[in-house]
PDB file of C-alpha atoms in Angstrom:
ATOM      1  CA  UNK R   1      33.876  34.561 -49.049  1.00 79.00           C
ATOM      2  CA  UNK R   2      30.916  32.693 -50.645  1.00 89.00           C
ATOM      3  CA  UNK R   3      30.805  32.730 -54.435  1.00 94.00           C
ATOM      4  CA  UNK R   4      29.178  31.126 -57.040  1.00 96.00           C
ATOM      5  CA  UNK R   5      30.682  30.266 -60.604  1.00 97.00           C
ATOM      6  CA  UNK R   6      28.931  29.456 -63.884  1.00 98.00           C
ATOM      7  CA  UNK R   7      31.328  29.354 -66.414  1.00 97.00           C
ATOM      8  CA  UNK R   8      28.962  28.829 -69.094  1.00 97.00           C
ATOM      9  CA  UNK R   9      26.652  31.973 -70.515  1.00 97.00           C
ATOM     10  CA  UNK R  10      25.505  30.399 -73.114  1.00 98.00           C
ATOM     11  CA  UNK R  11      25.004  26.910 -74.170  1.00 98.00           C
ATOM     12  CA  UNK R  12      22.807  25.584 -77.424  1.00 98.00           C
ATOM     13  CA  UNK R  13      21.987  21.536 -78.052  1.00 98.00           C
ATOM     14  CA  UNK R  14      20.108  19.943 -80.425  1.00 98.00           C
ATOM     15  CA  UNK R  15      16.800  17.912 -79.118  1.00 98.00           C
ATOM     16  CA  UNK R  16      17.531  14.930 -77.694  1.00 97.00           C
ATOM     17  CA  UNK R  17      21.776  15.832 -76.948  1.00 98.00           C
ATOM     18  CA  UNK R  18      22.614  15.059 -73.219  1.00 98.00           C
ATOM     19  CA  UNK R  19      23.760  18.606 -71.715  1.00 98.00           C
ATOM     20  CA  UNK R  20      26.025  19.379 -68.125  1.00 98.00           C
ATOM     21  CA  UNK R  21      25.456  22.700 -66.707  1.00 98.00           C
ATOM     22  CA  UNK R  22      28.780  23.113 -64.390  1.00 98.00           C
ATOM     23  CA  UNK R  23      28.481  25.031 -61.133  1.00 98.00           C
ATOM     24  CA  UNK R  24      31.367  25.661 -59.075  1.00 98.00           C
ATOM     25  CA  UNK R  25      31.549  26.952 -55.646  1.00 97.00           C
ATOM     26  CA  UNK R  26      33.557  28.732 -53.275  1.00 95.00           C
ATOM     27  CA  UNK R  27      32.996  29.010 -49.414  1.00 93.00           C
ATOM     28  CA  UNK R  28      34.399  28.603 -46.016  1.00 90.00           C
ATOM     29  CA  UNK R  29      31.939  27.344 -44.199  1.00 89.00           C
ATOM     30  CA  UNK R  30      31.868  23.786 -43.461  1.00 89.00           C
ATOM     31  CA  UNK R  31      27.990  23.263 -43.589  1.00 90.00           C
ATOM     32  CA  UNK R  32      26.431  24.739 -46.847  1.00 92.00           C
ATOM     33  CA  UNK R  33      23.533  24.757 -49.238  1.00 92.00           C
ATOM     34  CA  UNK R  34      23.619  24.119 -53.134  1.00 94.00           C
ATOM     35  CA  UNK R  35      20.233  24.918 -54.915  1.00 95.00           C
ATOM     36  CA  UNK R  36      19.642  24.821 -58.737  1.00 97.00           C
ATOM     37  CA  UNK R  37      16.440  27.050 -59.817  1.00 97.00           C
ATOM     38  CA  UNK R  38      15.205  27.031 -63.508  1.00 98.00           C
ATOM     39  CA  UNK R  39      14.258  30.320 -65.174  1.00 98.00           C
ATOM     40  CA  UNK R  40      12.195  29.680 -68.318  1.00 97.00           C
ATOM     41  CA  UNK R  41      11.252  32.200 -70.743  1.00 96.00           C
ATOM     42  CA  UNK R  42       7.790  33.147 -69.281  1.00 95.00           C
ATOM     43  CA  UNK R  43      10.585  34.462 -66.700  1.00 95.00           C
ATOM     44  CA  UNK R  44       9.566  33.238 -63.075  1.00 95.00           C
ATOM     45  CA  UNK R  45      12.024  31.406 -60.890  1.00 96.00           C
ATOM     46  CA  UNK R  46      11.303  27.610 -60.312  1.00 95.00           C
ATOM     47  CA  UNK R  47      13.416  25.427 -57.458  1.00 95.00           C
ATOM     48  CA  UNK R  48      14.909  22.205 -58.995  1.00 96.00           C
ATOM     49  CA  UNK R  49      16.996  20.803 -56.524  1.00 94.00           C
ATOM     50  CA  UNK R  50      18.644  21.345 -52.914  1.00 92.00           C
ATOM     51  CA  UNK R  51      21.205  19.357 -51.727  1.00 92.00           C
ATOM     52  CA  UNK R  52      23.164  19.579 -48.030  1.00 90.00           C
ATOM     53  CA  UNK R  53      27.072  19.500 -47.519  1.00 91.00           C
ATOM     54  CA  UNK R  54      27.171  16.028 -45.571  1.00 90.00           C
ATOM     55  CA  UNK R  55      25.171  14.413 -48.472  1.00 87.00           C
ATOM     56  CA  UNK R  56      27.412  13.468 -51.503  1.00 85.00           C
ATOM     57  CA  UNK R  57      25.094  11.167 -52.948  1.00 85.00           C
ATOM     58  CA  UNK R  58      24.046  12.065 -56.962  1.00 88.00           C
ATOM     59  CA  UNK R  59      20.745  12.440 -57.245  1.00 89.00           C
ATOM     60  CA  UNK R  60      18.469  12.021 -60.266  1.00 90.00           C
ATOM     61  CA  UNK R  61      15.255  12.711 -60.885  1.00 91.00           C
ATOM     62  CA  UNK R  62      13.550  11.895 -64.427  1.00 95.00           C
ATOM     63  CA  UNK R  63      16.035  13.131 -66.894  1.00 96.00           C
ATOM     64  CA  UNK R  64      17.565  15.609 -64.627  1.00 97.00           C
ATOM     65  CA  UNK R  65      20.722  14.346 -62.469  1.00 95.00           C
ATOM     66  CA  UNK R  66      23.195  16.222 -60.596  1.00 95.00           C
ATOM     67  CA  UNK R  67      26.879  15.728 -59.390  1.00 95.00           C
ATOM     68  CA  UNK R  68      27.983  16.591 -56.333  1.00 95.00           C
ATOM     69  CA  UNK R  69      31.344  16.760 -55.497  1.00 94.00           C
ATOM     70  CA  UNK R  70      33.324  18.207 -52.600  1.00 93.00           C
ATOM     71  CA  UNK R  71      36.812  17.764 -53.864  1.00 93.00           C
ATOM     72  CA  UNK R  72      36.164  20.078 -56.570  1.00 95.00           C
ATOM     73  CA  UNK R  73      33.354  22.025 -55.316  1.00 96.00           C
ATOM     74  CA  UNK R  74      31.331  21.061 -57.978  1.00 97.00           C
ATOM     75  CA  UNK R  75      27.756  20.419 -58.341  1.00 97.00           C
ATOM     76  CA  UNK R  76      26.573  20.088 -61.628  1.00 97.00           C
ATOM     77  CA  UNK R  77      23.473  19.151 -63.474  1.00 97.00           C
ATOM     78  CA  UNK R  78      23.127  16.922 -66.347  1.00 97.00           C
ATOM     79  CA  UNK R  79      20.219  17.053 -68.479  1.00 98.00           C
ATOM     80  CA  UNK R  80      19.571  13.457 -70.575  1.00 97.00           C
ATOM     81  CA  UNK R  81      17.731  13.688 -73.775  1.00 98.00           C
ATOM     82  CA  UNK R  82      17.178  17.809 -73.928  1.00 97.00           C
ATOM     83  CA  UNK R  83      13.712  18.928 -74.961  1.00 98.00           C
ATOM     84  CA  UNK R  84      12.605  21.780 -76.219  1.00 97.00           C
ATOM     85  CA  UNK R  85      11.200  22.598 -72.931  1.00 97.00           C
ATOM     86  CA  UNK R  86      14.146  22.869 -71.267  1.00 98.00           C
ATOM     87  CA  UNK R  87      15.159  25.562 -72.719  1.00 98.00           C
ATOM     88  CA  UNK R  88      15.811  28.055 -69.716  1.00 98.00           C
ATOM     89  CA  UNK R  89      18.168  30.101 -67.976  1.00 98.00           C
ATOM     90  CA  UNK R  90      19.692  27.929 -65.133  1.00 98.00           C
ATOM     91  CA  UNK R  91      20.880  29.238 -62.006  1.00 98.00           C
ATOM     92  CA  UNK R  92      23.245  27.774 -59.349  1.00 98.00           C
ATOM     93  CA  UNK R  93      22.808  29.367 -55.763  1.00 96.00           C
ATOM     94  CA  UNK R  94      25.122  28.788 -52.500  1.00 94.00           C
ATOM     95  CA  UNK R  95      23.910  29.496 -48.633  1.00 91.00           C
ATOM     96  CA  UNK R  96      26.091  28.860 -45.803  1.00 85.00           C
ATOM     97  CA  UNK R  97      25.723  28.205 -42.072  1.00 78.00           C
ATOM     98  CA  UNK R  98      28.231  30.643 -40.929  1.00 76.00           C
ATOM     99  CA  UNK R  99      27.726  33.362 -43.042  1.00 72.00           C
ATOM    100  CA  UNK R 100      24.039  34.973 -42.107  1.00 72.00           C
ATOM    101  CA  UNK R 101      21.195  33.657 -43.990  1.00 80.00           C
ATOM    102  CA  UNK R 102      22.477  35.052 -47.395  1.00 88.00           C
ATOM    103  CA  UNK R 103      22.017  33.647 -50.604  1.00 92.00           C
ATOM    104  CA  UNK R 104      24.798  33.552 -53.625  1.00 94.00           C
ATOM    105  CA  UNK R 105      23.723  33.178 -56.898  1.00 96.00           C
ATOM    106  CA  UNK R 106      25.432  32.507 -59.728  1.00 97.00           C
ATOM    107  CA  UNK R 107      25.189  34.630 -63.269  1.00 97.00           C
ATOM    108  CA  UNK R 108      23.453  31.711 -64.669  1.00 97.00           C
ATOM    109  CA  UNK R 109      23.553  29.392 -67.534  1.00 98.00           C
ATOM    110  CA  UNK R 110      21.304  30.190 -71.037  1.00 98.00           C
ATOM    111  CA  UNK R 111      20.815  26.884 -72.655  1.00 98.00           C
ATOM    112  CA  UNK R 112      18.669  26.670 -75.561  1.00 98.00           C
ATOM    113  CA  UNK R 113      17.511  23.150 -77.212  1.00 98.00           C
ATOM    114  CA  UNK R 114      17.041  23.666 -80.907  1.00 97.00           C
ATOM    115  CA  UNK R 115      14.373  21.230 -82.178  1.00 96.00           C
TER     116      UNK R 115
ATOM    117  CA  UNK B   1      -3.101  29.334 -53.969  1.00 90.00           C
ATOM    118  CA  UNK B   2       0.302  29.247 -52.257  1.00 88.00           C
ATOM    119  CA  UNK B   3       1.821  32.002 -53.899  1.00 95.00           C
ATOM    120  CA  UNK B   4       4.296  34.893 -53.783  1.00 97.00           C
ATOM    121  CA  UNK B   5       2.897  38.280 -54.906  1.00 98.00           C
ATOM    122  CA  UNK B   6       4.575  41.400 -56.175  1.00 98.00           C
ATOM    123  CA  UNK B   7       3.005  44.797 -57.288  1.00 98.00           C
ATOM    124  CA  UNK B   8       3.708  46.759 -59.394  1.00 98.00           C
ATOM    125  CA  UNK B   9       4.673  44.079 -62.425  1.00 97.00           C
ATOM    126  CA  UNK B  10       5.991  46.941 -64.535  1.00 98.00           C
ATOM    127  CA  UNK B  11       7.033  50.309 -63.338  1.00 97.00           C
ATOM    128  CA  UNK B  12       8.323  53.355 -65.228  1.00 97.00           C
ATOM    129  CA  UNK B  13       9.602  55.976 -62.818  1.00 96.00           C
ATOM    130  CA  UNK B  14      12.303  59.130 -62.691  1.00 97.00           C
ATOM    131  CA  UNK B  15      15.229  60.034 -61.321  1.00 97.00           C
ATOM    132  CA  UNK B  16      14.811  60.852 -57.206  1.00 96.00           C
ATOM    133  CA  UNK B  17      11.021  59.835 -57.523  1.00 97.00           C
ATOM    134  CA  UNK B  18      10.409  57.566 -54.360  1.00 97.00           C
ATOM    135  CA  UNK B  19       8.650  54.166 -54.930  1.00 98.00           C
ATOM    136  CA  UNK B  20       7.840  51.266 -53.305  1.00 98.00           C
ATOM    137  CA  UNK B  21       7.443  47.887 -54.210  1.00 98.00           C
ATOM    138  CA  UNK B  22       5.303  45.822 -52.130  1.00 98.00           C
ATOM    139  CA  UNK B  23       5.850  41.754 -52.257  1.00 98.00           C
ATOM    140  CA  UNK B  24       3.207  40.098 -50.135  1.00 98.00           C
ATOM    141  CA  UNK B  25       3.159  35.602 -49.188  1.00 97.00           C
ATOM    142  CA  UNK B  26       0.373  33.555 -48.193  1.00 96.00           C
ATOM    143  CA  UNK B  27       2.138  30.431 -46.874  1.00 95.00           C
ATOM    144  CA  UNK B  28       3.402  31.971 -42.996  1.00 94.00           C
ATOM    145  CA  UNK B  29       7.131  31.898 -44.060  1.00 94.00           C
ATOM    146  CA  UNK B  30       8.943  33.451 -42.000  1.00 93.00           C
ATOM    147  CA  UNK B  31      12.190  34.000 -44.497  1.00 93.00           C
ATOM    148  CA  UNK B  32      11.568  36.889 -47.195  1.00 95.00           C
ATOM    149  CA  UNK B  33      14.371  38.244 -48.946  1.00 96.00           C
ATOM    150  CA  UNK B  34      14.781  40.361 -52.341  1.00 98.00           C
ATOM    151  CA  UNK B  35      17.279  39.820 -55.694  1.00 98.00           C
ATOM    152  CA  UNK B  36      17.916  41.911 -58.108  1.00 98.00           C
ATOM    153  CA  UNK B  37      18.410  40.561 -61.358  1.00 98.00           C
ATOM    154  CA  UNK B  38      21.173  42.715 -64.180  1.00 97.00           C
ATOM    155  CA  UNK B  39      22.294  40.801 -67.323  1.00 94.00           C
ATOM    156  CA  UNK B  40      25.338  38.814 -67.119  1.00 92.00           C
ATOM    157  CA  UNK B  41      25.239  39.266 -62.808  1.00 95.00           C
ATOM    158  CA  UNK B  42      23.042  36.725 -62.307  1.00 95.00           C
ATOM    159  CA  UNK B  43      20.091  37.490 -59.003  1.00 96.00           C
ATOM    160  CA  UNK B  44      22.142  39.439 -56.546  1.00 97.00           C
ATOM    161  CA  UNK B  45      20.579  39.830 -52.784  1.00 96.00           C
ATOM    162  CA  UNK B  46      19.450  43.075 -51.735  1.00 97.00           C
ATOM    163  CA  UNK B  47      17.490  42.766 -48.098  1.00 97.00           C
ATOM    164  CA  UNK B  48      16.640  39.308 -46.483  1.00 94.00           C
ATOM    165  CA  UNK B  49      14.175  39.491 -42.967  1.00 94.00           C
ATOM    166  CA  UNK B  50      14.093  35.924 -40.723  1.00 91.00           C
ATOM    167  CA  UNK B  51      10.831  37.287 -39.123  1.00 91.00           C
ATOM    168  CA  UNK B  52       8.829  40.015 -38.439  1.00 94.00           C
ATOM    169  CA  UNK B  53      10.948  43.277 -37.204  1.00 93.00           C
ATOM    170  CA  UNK B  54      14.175  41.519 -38.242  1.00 92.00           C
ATOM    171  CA  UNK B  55      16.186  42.116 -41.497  1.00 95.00           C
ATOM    172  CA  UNK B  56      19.411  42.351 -42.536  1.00 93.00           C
ATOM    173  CA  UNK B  57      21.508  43.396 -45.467  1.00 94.00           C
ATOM    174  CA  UNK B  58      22.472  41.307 -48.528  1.00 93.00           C
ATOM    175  CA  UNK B  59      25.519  41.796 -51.009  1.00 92.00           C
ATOM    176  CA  UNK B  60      23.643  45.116 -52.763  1.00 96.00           C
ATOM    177  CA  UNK B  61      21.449  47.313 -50.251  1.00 97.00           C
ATOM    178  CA  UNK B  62      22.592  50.645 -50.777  1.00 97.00           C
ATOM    179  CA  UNK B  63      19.667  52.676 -51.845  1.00 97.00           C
ATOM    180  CA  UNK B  64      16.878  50.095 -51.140  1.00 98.00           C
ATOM    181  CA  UNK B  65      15.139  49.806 -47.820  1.00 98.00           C
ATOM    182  CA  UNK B  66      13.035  47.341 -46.297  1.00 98.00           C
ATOM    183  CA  UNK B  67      10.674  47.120 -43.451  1.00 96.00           C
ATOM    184  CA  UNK B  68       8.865  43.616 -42.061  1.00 97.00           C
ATOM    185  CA  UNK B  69       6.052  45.026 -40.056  1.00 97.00           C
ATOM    186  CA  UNK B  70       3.896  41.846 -40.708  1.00 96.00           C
ATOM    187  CA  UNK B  71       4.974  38.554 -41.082  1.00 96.00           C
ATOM    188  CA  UNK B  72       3.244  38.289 -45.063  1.00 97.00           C
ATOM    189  CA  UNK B  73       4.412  41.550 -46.159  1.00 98.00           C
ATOM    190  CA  UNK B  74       8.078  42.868 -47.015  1.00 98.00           C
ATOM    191  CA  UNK B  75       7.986  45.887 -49.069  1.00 98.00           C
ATOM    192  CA  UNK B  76      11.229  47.098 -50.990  1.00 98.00           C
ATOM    193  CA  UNK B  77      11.564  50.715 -51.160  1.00 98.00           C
ATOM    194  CA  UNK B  78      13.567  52.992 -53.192  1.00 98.00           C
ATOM    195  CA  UNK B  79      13.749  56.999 -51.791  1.00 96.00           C
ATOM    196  CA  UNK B  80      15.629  58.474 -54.434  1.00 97.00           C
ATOM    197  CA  UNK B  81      15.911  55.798 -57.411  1.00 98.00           C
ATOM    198  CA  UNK B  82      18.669  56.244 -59.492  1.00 97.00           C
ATOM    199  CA  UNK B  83      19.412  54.851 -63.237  1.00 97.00           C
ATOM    200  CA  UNK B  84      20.950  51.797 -61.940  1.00 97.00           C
ATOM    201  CA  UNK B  85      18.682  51.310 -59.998  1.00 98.00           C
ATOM    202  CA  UNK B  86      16.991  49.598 -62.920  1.00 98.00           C
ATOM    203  CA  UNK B  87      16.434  46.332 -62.725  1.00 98.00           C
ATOM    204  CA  UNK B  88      14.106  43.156 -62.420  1.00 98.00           C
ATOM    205  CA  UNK B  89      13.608  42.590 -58.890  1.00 98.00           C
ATOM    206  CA  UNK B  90      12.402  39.564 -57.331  1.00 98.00           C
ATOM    207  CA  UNK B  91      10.995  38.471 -53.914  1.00 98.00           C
ATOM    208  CA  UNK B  92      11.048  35.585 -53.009  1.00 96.00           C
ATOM    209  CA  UNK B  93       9.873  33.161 -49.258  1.00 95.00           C
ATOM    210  CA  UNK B  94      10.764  30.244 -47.434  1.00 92.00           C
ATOM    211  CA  UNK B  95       9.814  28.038 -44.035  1.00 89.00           C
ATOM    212  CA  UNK B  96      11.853  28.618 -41.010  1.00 73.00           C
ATOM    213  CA  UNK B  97      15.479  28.385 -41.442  1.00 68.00           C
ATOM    214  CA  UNK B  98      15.800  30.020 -44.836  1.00 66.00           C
ATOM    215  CA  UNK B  99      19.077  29.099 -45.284  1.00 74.00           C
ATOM    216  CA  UNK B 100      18.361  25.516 -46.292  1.00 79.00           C
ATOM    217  CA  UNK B 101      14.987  25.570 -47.682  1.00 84.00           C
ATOM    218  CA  UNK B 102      13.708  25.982 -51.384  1.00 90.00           C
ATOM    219  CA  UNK B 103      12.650  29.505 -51.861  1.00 93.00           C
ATOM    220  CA  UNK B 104       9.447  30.562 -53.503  1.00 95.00           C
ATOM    221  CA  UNK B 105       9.857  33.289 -55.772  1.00 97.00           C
ATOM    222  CA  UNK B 106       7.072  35.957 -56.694  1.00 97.00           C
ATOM    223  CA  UNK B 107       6.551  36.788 -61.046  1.00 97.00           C
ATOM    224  CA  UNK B 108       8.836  39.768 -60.636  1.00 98.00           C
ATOM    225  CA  UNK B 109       9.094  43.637 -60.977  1.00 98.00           C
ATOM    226  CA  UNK B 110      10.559  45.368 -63.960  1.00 98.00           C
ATOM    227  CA  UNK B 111      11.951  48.716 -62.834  1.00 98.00           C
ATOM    228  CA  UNK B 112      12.839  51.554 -65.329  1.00 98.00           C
ATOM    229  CA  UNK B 113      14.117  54.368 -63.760  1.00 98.00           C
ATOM    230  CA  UNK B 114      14.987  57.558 -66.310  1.00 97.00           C
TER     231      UNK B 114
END
């Protein structure tokens, strides 16, 4: 089965605090998808990242970097110097080769920057 | 504009009242798919089509339908809505091979149904 898991509902930082958002994932297939999408209060859904199964490599883009690792099923996303702006739900989603074209998304993380 | 589009925004319906909710794309993706989104359950899958005339079910069809007549079009339709049926839905597009590309999400649909 292919599941998602955000153990964090609710997370609040002061400006300028480095934040992790964790994502853990389950699935059997041995070619799979990780996505993080960014929800901000105006309430549409905005990709962040994708990243592919065979590619361990971290990635970081401006402030935002992300973790990727296989031995724990992990991929999760650090934030560096939180603004206000950032202040978002944050979702973690899953898609796997071997199980249809279906997407797994987990229950997302609220993270609120205080200024 | 590349954009995802969704109508009605807002909806207030009954109980048993059909409705439909039409989600239209301008950028020839061929993957549509629709979420529902419930507090503390995250965006759940509903319907997902990889092309015109082709769709399949996600983890939470039951009592939604779909139909992909048209490649920019994927309706969602609800025949007898129910109370938890409400919900903000989403639709949402990507290129060919859905499974590993970003997908493009419309503004959303807040059903109420009473």
């Amino acid at each position: 089965a292919q599941k998602v898991t955000q153990a964090q509902t609710e997370i609040s930082v002061v400006e300028k605090e480095d934040v992790t958002l964790d994502c853990v994932y389950e699935t059997r297939d041995t070619t799979y998808y990780l996505f993080w999408y960014k929800q901000p209060p105006s309430g549409e859904l905005v990709f962040l990242i994708r990243r592919n199964s065979f590619d361990e490599q971290n990635e970081i883009s401006g402030r935002y970097s992300w973790n990727f690792q296989k031995s724990t099923s992990s991929f999760n996303f650090t934030i560096t110097a939180s603004q206000v702006v950032d202040s978002a739900v944050y979702f973690c989603a899953l898609s796997g080769l071997n199980t249809g074209n279906q997407f797994y998304f987990g229950t997302g993380t609220s993270l609120t920057v205080i200024p | 504009e590349a954009q995802v589009t969704q109508n009605p925004r807002y909806l207030i319906t009954v109980t048993g009242k059909k409705l439909t909710v039409t989600c239209s794309q301008n950028m020839n993706h061929e993957y549509m798919s629709w979420y529902r989104q419930d507090p503390g359950l995250g965006l759940r899958q509903i319907y997902y089509s990889m092309n015109v005339e082709v769709t399949d079910k996600g983890d939470v069809p039951e009592g939604y339908k779909v139909s992909r007549k048209e490649k920019r079009n994927f309706p969602l339709i609800l025949e007898s809505p129910s109370p938890n049926q409400t919900s903000l839905y989403f639709c949402a597009s990507s290129p060919a091979g859905g499974l590993y590309n970003e997908q493009f999400f419309g503004p959303g649909t807040r059903l109420t149904v009473l």
